[in-house]
Every structure is written in structure tokens, then in C-alpha cells.
PDB file of C-alpha atoms in Angstrom:
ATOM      1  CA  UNK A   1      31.297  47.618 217.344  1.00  0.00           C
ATOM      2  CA  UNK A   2      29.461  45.472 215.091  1.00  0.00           C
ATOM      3  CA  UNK A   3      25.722  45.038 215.475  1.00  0.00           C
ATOM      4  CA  UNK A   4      26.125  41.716 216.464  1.00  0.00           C
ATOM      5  CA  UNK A   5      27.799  39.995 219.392  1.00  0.00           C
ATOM      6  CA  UNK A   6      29.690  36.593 219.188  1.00  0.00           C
ATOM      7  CA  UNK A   7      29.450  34.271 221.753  1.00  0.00           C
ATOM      8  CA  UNK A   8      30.956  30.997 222.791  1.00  0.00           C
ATOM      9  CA  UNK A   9      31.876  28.851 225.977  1.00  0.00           C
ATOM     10  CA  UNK A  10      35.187  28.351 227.780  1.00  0.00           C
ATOM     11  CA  UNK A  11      35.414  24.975 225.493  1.00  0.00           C
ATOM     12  CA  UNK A  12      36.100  26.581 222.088  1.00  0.00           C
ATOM     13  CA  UNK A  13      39.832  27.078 223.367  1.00  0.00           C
ATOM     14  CA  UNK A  14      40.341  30.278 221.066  1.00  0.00           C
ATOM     15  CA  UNK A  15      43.637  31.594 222.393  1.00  0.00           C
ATOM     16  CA  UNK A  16      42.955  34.437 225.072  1.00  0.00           C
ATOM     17  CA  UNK A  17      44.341  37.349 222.686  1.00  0.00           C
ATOM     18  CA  UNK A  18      41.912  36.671 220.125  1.00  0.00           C
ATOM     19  CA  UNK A  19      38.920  36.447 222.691  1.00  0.00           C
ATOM     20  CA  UNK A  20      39.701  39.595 223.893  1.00  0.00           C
ATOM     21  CA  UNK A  21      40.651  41.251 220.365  1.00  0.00           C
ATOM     22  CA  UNK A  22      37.827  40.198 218.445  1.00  0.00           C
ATOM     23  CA  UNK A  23      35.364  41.032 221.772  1.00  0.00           C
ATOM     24  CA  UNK A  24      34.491  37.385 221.787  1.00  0.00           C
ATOM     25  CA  UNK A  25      31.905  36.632 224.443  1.00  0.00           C
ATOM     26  CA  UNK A  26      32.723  33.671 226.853  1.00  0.00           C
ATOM     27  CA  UNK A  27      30.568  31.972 229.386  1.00  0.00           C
ATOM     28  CA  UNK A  28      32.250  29.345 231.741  1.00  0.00           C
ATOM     29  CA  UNK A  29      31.582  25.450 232.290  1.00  0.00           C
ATOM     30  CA  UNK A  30      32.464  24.540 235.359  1.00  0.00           C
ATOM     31  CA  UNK A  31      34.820  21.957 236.815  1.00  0.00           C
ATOM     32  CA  UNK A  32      34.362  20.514 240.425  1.00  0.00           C
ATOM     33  CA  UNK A  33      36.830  18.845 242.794  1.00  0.00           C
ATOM     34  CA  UNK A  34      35.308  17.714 245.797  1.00  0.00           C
ATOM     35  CA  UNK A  35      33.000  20.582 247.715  1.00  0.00           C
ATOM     36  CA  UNK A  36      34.866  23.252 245.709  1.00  0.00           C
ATOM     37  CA  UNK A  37      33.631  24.257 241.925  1.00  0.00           C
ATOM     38  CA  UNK A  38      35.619  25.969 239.487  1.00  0.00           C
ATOM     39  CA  UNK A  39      35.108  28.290 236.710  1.00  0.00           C
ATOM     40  CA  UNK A  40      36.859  26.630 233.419  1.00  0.00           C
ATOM     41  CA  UNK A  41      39.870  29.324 232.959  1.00  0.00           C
ATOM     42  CA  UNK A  42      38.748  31.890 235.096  1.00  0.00           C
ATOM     43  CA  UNK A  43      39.450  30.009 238.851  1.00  0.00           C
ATOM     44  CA  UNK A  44      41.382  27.597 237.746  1.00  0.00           C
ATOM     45  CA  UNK A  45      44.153  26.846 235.255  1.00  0.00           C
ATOM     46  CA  UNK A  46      45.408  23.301 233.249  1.00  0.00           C
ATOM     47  CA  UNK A  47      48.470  22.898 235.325  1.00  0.00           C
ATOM     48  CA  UNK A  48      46.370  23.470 238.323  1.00  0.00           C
ATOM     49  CA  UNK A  49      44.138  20.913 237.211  1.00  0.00           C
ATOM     50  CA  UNK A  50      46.446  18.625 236.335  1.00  0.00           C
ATOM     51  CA  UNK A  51      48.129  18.588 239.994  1.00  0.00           C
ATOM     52  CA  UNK A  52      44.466  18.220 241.861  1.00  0.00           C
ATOM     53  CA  UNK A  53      44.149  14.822 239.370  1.00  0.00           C
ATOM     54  CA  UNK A  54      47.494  14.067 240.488  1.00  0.00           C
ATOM     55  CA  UNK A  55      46.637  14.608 244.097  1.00  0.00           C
ATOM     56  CA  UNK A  56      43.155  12.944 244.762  1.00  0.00           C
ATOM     57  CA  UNK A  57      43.773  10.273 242.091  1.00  0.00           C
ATOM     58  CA  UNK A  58      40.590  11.266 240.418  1.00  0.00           C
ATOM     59  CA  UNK A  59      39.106  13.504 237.753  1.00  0.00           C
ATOM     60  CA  UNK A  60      36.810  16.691 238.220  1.00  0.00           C
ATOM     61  CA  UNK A  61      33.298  16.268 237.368  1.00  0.00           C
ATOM     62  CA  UNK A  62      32.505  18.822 235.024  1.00  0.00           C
ATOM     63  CA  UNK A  63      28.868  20.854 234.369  1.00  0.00           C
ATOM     64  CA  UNK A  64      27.478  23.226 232.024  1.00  0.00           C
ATOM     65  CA  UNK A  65      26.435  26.969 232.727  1.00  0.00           C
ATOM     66  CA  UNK A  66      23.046  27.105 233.490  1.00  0.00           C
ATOM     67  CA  UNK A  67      20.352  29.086 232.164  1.00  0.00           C
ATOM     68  CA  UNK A  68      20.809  32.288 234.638  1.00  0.00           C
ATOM     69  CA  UNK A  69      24.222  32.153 233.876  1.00  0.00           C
ATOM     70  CA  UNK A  70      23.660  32.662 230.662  1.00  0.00           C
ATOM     71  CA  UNK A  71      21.502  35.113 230.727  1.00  0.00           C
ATOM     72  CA  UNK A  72      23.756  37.604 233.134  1.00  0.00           C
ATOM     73  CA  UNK A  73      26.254  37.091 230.470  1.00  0.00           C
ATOM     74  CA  UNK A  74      23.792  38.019 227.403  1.00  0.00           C
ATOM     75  CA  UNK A  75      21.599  40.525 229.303  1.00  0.00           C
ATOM     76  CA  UNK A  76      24.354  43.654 229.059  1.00  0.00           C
ATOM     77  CA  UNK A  77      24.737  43.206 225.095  1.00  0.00           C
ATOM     78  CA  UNK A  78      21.033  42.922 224.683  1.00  0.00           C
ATOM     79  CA  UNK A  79      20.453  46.085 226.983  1.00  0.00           C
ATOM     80  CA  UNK A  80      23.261  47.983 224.503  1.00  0.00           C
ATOM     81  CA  UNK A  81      20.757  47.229 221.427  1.00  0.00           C
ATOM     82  CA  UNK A  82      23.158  44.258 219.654  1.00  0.00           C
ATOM     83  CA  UNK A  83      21.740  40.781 218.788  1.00  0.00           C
ATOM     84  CA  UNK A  84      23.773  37.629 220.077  1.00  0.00           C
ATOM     85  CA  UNK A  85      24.835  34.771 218.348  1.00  0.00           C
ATOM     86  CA  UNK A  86      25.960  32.285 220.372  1.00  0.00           C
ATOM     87  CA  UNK A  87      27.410  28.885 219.130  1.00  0.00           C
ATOM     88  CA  UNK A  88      27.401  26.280 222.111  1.00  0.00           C
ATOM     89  CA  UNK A  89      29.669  22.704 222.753  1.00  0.00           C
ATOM     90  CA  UNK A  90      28.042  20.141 221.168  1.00  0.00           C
ATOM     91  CA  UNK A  91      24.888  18.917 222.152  1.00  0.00           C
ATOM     92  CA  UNK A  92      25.753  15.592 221.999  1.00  0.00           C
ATOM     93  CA  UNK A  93      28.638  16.357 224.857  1.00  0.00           C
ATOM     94  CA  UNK A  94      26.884  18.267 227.122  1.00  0.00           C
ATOM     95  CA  UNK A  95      23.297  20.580 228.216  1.00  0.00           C
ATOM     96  CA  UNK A  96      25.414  23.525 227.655  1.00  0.00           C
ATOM     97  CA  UNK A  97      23.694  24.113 224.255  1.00  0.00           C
ATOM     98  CA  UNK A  98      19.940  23.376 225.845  1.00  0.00           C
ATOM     99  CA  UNK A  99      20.735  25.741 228.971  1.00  0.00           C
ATOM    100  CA  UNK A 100      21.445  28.491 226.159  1.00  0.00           C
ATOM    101  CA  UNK A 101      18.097  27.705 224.794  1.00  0.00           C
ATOM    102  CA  UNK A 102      16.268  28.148 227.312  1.00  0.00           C
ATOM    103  CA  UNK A 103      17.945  31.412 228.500  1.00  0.00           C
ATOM    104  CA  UNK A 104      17.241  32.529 225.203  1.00  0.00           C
ATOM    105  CA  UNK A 105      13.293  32.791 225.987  1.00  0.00           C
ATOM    106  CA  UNK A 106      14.183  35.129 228.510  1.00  0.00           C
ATOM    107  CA  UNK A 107      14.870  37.917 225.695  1.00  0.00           C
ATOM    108  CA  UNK A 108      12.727  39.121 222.863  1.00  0.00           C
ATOM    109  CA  UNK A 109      12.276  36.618 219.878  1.00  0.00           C
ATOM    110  CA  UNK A 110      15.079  37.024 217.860  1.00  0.00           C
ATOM    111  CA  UNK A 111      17.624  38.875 220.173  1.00  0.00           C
ATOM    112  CA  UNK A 112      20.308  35.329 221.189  1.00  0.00           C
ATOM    113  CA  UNK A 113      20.548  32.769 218.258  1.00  0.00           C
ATOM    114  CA  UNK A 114      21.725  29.929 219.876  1.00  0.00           C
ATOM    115  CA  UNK A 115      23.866  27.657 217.320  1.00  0.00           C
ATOM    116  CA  UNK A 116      24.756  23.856 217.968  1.00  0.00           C
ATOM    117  CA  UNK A 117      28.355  23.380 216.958  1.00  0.00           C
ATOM    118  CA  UNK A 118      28.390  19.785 217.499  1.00  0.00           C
ATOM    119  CA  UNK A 119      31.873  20.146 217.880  1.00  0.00           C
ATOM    120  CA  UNK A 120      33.937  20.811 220.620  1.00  0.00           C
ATOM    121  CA  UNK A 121      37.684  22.955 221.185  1.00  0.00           C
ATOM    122  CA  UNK A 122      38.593  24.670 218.137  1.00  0.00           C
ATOM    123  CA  UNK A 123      36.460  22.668 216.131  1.00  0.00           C
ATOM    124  CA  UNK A 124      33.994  25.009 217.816  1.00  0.00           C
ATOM    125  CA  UNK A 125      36.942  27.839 217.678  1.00  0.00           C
ATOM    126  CA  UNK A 126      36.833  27.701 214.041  1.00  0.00           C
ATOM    127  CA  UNK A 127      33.220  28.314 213.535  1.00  0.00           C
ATOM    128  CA  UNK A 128      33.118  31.022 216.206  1.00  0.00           C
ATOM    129  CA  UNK A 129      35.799  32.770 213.933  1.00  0.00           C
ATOM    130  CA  UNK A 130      33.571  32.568 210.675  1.00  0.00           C
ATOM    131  CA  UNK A 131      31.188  34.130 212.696  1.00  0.00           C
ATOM    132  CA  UNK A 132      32.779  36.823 214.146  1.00  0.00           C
ATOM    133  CA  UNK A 133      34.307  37.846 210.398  1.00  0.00           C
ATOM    134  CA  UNK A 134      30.893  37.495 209.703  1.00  0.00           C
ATOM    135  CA  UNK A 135      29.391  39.872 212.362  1.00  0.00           C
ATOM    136  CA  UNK A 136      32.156  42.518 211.399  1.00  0.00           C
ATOM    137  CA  UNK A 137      31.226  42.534 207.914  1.00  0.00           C
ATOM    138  CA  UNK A 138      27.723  43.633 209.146  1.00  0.00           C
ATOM    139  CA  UNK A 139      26.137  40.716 208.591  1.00  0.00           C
ATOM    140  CA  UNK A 140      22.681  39.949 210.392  1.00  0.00           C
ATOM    141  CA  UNK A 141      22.447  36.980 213.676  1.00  0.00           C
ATOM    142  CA  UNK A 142      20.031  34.827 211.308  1.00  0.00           C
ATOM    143  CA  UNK A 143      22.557  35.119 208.567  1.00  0.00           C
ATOM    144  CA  UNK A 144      25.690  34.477 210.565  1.00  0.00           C
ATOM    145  CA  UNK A 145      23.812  31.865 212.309  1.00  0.00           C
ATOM    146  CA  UNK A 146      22.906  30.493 208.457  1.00  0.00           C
ATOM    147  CA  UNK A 147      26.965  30.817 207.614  1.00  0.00           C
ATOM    148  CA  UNK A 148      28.147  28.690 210.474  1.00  0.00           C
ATOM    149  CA  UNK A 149      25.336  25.981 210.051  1.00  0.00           C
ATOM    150  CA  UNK A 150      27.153  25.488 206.528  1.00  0.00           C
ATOM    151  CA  UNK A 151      30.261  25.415 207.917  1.00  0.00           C
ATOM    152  CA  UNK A 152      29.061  23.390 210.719  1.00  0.00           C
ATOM    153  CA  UNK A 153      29.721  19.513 208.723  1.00  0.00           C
ATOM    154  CA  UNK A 154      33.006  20.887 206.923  1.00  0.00           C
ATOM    155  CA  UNK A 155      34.847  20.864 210.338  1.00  0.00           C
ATOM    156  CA  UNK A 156      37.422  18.365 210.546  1.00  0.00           C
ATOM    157  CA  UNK A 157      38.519  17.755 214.108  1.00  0.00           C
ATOM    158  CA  UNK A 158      41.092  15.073 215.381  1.00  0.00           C
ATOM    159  CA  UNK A 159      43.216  14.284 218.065  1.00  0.00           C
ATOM    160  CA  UNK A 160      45.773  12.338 219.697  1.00  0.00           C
ATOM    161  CA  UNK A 161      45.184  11.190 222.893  1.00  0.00           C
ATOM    162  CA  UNK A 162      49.079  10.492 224.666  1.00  0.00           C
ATOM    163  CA  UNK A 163      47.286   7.769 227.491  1.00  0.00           C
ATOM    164  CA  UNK A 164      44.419   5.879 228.297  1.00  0.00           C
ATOM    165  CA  UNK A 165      44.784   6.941 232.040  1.00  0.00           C
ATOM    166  CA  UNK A 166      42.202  10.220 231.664  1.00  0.00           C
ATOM    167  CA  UNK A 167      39.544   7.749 229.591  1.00  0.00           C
ATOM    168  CA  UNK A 168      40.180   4.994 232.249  1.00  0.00           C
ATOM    169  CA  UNK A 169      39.460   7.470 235.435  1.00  0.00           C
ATOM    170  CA  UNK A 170      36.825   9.088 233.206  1.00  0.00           C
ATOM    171  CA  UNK A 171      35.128   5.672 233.256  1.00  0.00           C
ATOM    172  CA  UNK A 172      35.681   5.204 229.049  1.00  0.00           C
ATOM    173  CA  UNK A 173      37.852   2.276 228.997  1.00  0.00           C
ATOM    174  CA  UNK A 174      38.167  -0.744 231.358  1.00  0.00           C
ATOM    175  CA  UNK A 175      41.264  -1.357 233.846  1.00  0.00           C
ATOM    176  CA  UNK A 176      42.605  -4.185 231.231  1.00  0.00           C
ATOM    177  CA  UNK A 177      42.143  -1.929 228.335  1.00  0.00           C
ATOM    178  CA  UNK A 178      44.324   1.229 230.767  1.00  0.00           C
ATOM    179  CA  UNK A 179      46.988  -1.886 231.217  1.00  0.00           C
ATOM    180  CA  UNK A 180      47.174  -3.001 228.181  1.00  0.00           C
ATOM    181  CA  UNK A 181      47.591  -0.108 226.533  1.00  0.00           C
ATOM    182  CA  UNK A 182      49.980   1.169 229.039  1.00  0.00           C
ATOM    183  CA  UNK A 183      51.878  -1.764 228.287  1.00  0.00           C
ATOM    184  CA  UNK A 184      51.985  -1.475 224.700  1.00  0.00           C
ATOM    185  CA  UNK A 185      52.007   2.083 224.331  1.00  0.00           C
ATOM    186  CA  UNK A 186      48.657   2.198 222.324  1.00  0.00           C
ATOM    187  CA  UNK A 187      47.858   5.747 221.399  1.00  0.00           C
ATOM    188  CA  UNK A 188      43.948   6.445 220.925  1.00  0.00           C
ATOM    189  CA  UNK A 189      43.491   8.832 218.054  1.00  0.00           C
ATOM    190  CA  UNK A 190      39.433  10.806 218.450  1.00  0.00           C
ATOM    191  CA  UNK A 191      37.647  12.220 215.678  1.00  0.00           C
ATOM    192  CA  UNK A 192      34.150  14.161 216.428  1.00  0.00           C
ATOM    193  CA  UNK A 193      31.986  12.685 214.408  1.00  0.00           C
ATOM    194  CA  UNK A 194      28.000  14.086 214.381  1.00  0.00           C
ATOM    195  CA  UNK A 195      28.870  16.069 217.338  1.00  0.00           C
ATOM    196  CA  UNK A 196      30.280  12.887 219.571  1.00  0.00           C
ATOM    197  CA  UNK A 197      33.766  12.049 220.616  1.00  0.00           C
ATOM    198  CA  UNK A 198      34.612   8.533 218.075  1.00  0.00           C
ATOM    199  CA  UNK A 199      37.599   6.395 218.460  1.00  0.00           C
ATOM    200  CA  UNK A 200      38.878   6.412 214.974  1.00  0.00           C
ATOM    201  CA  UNK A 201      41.741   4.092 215.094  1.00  0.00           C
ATOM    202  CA  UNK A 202      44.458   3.062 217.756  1.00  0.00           C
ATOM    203  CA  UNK A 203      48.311   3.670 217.263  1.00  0.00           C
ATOM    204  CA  UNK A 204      51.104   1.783 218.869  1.00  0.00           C
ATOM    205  CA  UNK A 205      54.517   2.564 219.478  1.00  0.00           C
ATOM    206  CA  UNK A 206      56.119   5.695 219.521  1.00  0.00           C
ATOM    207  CA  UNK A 207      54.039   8.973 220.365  1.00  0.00           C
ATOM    208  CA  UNK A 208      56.108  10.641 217.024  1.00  0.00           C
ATOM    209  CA  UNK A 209      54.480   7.868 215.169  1.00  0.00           C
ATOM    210  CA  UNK A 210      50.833   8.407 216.525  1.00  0.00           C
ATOM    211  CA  UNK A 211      51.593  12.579 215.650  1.00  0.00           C
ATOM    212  CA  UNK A 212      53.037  11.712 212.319  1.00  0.00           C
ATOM    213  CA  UNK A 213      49.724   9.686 211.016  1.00  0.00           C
ATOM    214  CA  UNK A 214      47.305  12.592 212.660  1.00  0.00           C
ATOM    215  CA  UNK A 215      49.395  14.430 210.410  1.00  0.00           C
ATOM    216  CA  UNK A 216      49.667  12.662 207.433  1.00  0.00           C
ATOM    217  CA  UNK A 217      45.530  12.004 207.604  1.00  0.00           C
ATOM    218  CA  UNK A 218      45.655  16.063 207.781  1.00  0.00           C
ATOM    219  CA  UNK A 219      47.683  16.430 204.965  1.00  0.00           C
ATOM    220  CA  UNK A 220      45.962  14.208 202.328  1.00  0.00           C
ATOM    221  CA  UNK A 221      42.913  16.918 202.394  1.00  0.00           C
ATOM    222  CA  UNK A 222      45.296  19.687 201.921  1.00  0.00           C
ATOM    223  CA  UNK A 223      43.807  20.788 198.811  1.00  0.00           C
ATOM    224  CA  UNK A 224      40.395  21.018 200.721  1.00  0.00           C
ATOM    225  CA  UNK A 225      41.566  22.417 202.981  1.00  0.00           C
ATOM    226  CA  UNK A 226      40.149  26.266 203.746  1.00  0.00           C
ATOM    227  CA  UNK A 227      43.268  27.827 203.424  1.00  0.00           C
ATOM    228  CA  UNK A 228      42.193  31.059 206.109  1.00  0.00           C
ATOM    229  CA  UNK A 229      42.787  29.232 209.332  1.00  0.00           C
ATOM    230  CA  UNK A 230      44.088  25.711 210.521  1.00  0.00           C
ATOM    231  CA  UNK A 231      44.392  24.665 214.517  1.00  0.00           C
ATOM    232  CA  UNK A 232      46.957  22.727 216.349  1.00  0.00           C
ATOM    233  CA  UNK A 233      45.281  22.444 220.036  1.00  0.00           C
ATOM    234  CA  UNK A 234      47.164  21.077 222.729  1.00  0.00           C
ATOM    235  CA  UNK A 235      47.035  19.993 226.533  1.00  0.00           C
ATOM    236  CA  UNK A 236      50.798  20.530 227.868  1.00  0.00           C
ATOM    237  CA  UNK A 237      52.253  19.600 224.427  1.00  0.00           C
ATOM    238  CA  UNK A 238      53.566  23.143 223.144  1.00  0.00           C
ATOM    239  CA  UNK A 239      56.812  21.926 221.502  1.00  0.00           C
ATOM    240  CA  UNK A 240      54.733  19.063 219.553  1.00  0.00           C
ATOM    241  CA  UNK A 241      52.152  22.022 218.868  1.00  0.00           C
ATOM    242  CA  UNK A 242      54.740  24.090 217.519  1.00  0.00           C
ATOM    243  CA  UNK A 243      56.519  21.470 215.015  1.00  0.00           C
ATOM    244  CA  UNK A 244      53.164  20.504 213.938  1.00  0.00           C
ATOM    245  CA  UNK A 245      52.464  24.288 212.823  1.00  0.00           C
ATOM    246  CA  UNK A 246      55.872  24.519 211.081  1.00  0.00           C
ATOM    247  CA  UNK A 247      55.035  21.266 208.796  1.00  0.00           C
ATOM    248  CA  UNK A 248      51.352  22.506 208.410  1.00  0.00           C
ATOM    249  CA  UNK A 249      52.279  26.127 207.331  1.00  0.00           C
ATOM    250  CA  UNK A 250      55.052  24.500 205.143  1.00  0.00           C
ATOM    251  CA  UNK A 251      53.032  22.020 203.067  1.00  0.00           C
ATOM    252  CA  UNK A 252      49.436  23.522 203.027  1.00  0.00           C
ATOM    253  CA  UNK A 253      50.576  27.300 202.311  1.00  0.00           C
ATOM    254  CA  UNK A 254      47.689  27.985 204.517  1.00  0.00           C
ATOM    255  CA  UNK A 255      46.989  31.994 205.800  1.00  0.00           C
ATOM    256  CA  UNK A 256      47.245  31.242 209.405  1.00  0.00           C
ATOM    257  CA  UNK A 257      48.265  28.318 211.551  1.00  0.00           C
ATOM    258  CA  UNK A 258      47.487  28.760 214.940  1.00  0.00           C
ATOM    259  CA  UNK A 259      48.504  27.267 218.061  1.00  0.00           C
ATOM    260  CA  UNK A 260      45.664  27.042 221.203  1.00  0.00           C
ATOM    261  CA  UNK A 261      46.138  25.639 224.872  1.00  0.00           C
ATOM    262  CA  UNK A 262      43.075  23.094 225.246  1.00  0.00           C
ATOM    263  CA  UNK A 263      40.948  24.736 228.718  1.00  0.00           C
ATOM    264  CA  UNK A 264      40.539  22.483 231.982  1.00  0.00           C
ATOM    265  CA  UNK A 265      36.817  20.787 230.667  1.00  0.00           C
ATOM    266  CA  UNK A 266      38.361  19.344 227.278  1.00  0.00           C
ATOM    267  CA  UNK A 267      41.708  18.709 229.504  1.00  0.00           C
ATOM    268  CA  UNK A 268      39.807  16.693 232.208  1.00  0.00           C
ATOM    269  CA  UNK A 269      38.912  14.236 229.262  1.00  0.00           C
ATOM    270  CA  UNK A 270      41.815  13.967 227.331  1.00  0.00           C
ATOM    271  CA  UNK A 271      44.459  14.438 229.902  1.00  0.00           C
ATOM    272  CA  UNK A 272      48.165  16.095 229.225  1.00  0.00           C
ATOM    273  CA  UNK A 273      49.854  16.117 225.366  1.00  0.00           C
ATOM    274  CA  UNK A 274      46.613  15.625 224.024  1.00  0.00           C
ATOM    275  CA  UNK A 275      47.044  17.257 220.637  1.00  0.00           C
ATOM    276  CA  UNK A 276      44.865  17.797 218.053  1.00  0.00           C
ATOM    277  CA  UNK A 277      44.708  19.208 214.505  1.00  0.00           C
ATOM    278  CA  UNK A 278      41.831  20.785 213.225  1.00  0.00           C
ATOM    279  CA  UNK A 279      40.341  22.688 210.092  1.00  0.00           C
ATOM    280  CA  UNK A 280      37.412  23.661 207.473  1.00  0.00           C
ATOM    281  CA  UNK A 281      36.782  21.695 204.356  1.00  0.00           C
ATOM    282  CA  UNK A 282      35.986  23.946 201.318  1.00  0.00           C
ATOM    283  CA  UNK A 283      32.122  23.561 200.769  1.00  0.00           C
TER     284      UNK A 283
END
């Protein structure tokens, strides 16, 4: 086992065979209905989600760990003798990453690196990957931590939101703007941008034609495109996920294309077929 341990939260969205193949550390948000709170993929799946919003008419609220929690998760790695890096949602999304923090001064100085993403899903996904090829190629927390700082602004993240009902319960667009857009079929398309969640341009029509311009926009940095590992991440939108992998691995000739189910806290905000592309920029 390599000297150092990889950790992320339930938001990276890493597919659950490669958590539990590359012994990827994961530590819960949480995601509350009513009196009852959830553990993000552990008490409660998407589809179950998705039929409580369906239900009640209204979204979860959703919290980060807090500082004990992370500190049961870190304290039987750190007990072993192996460092911890762990590389949080963005800080500009949630306190996830400042909870880490301050569960970090639990431990000696040096034990848990705590690394600011400002990403979220598989934008964070990507960079927990760098880091855990980093980790098995022996390399050291501070220099793994160094690796995915670098990596950190080359992360291109994008996605296609299918409705404006999930922003309009989530309180992010008005009841006019939900109608109107209902009415026209206009298709949001989000881009992280310094670690925040940016409207980057609106589609209408068609869904196809909102998927085929994510697309496209992917496809014009092909040739910058780190060729290792490229994300399609989805909310209920497999068979979209899966033509969008087909055309990626076609025209970018990348190693791996993967497909990821987005967990219930990036669900909750996006709502179903959500879809997203994502991917590193050559330095």
C-alpha cells in the first residue's frame, strides 16, 4: 500500500469500482429531507432522491462533514503510519474544505494535506486520480499535494443542465425565468469557473442541440486535451453518457473515457440528465 492515502468526498463522483480499487478514501456530505439526514451514497441513492423531490415538492438541504467526521475517517490511516492527502469540494461551494482544515490540527503537522480543488464532481475526480497515480509511484503528500495544485487551473469542467426546475426550487432562478424557460426549452449550460458554479451561455431548442455544442466546445481543445483520462458525468442520463463517450473516444484518441453517475449533493443542484463533460488541459 502506498505510503500515502488519497482522500476525497462523496462529491468527486469517481465511479464506485475505482474508489474501491484504487483504496480511495471517501467521507460523506450529507443531504437532509425534513427531520431525517442522509449520508450522500451511503443512505441514500439518486433515484431515491429524486422521488423524495418528487414527493414533498422541494429539494434536500445539503451540509458538509464536519470536523469530527473527518477526523474518524483520517484517524485509522494516520494510526497505520501513512500520510493523507485529501483534496476537498471547492471552497467556494461549500465548508467542506475548511471542516478538513480544521480536523487536520487534530494530527501531527504534516500528517493530512488538505487540498482545495475548487472544483466539484469529476472535475474534483480527475485531480483525485493524478493524485492517487501519484501516491502509487511513491511520491511524498507535499509533492502530490504540489502535483494537483498544478493541475488544479487545467481542469475543464462543463455541463448541461436539462431544466431550470432544480435551480428554481434551489432558489437560483426566479419563477418567470423557471416559466420561461420551460416554455422555450432553454437549456442552461455551467462551467466552474475559480471554484464557483458560472452560467456560461443558454441553449434553446432541442436537448441534442444543447449536448451537441457541450460537445463541440469539448472538442475544439482536443489537442490540449490530456489524453490519460476524459469524464462524461451524468444524473439519470446513461444513454446520452454513453454516445457522448463513443464520439469522445472516436475523435480525441484519448486513453480512457469514462462514464460516472453524478452522487445525490451535485444531483440536488442540477436535477436529472444533467450531463457534463470534463477533462485536463496539458500544462
Amino acid at each position: 500500500m502506498p505510503k500515502v492515502k488519497i482522500f476525497a468526498d462523496s462529491t468527486c463522483d469517481l465511479p464506485q469500482e475505482w474508489i474501491r480499487d484504487y483504496g480511495i478514501g471517501i467521507i460523506p456530505l450529507y443531504v437532509t429531507f425534513g427531520d431525517t439526514t442522509y449520508r450522500d451514497g451511503v443512505d441514500i441513492s439518486v433515484s431515491e432522491l429524486y422521488a423524495k423531490v418528487d414527493k414533498t415538492g422541494s429539494l434536500p438541504k445539503t451540509a458538509a462533514p464536519s470536523p469530527a467526521d473527518f477526523v474518524q475517517a483520517f484517524s485509522p490511516d494516520i494510526e497505520a503510519g501513512r500520510d493523507i492527502v485529501y483534496i476537498s469540494l471547492s471552497s467556494e461551494l461549500s465548508s467542506t474544505y475548511q471542516n478538513a482544515l480544521i480536523a487536520a490540527e487534530e494530527f501531527p503537522e504534516g500528517k493530512v494535506t488538505v487540498v482545495d480543488s475548487l472544483n466539484l464532481s469529476t472535475g474534483i475526480g480527475l485531480q483525485v486520480m493524478k493524485a492517487v497515480k501519484a501516491a502509487e509511484a511513491g511520491k511524498s503528500a507535499r509533492e502530490i499535494a504540489e502535483l494537483v495544485t498544478s493541475v488544479r487551473p487545467l481542469v475543464e469542467t462543463e455541463f448541461v443542465i436539462d431544466s431550470l426546475d432544480y435551480l428554481y426550487k434551489g432558489g437560483r432562478c426566479s419563477g418567470m425565468q423557471n416559466l420561461v424557460g420551460s416554455l422555450l426549452k432553454i437549456r442552461p449550460v455551467i462551467k466552474v469557473i475559480d471554484g464557483k458554479m458560472t452560467p456560461a451561455y443558454k441553449v434553446r431548442g432541442k436537448r441534442e442541440k444543447a449536448l451537441e455544442q457541450m460537445l463541440n466546445n469539448a472538442l475544439v481543445n482536443r489537442d490540449q486535451m490530456d489524453p490519460d483520462l476524459i469524464f462524461v458525468t451524468h444524473s439519470m442520463a446513461d444513454e446520452d453518457a454513453q454516445e457522448l463517450k463513443r464520439i469522445l473516444k472516436e475523435k480525441t484518441g484519448a486513453s480512457e473515457v469514462a462514464v460516472s453517475d453524478a452522487g445525490c449533493v451535485i444531483s440536488s443542484h442540477c436535477g436529472a440528465k444533467t450531463i457534463g463533460i470534463l477533462y485536463v488541459k496539458k500544462p
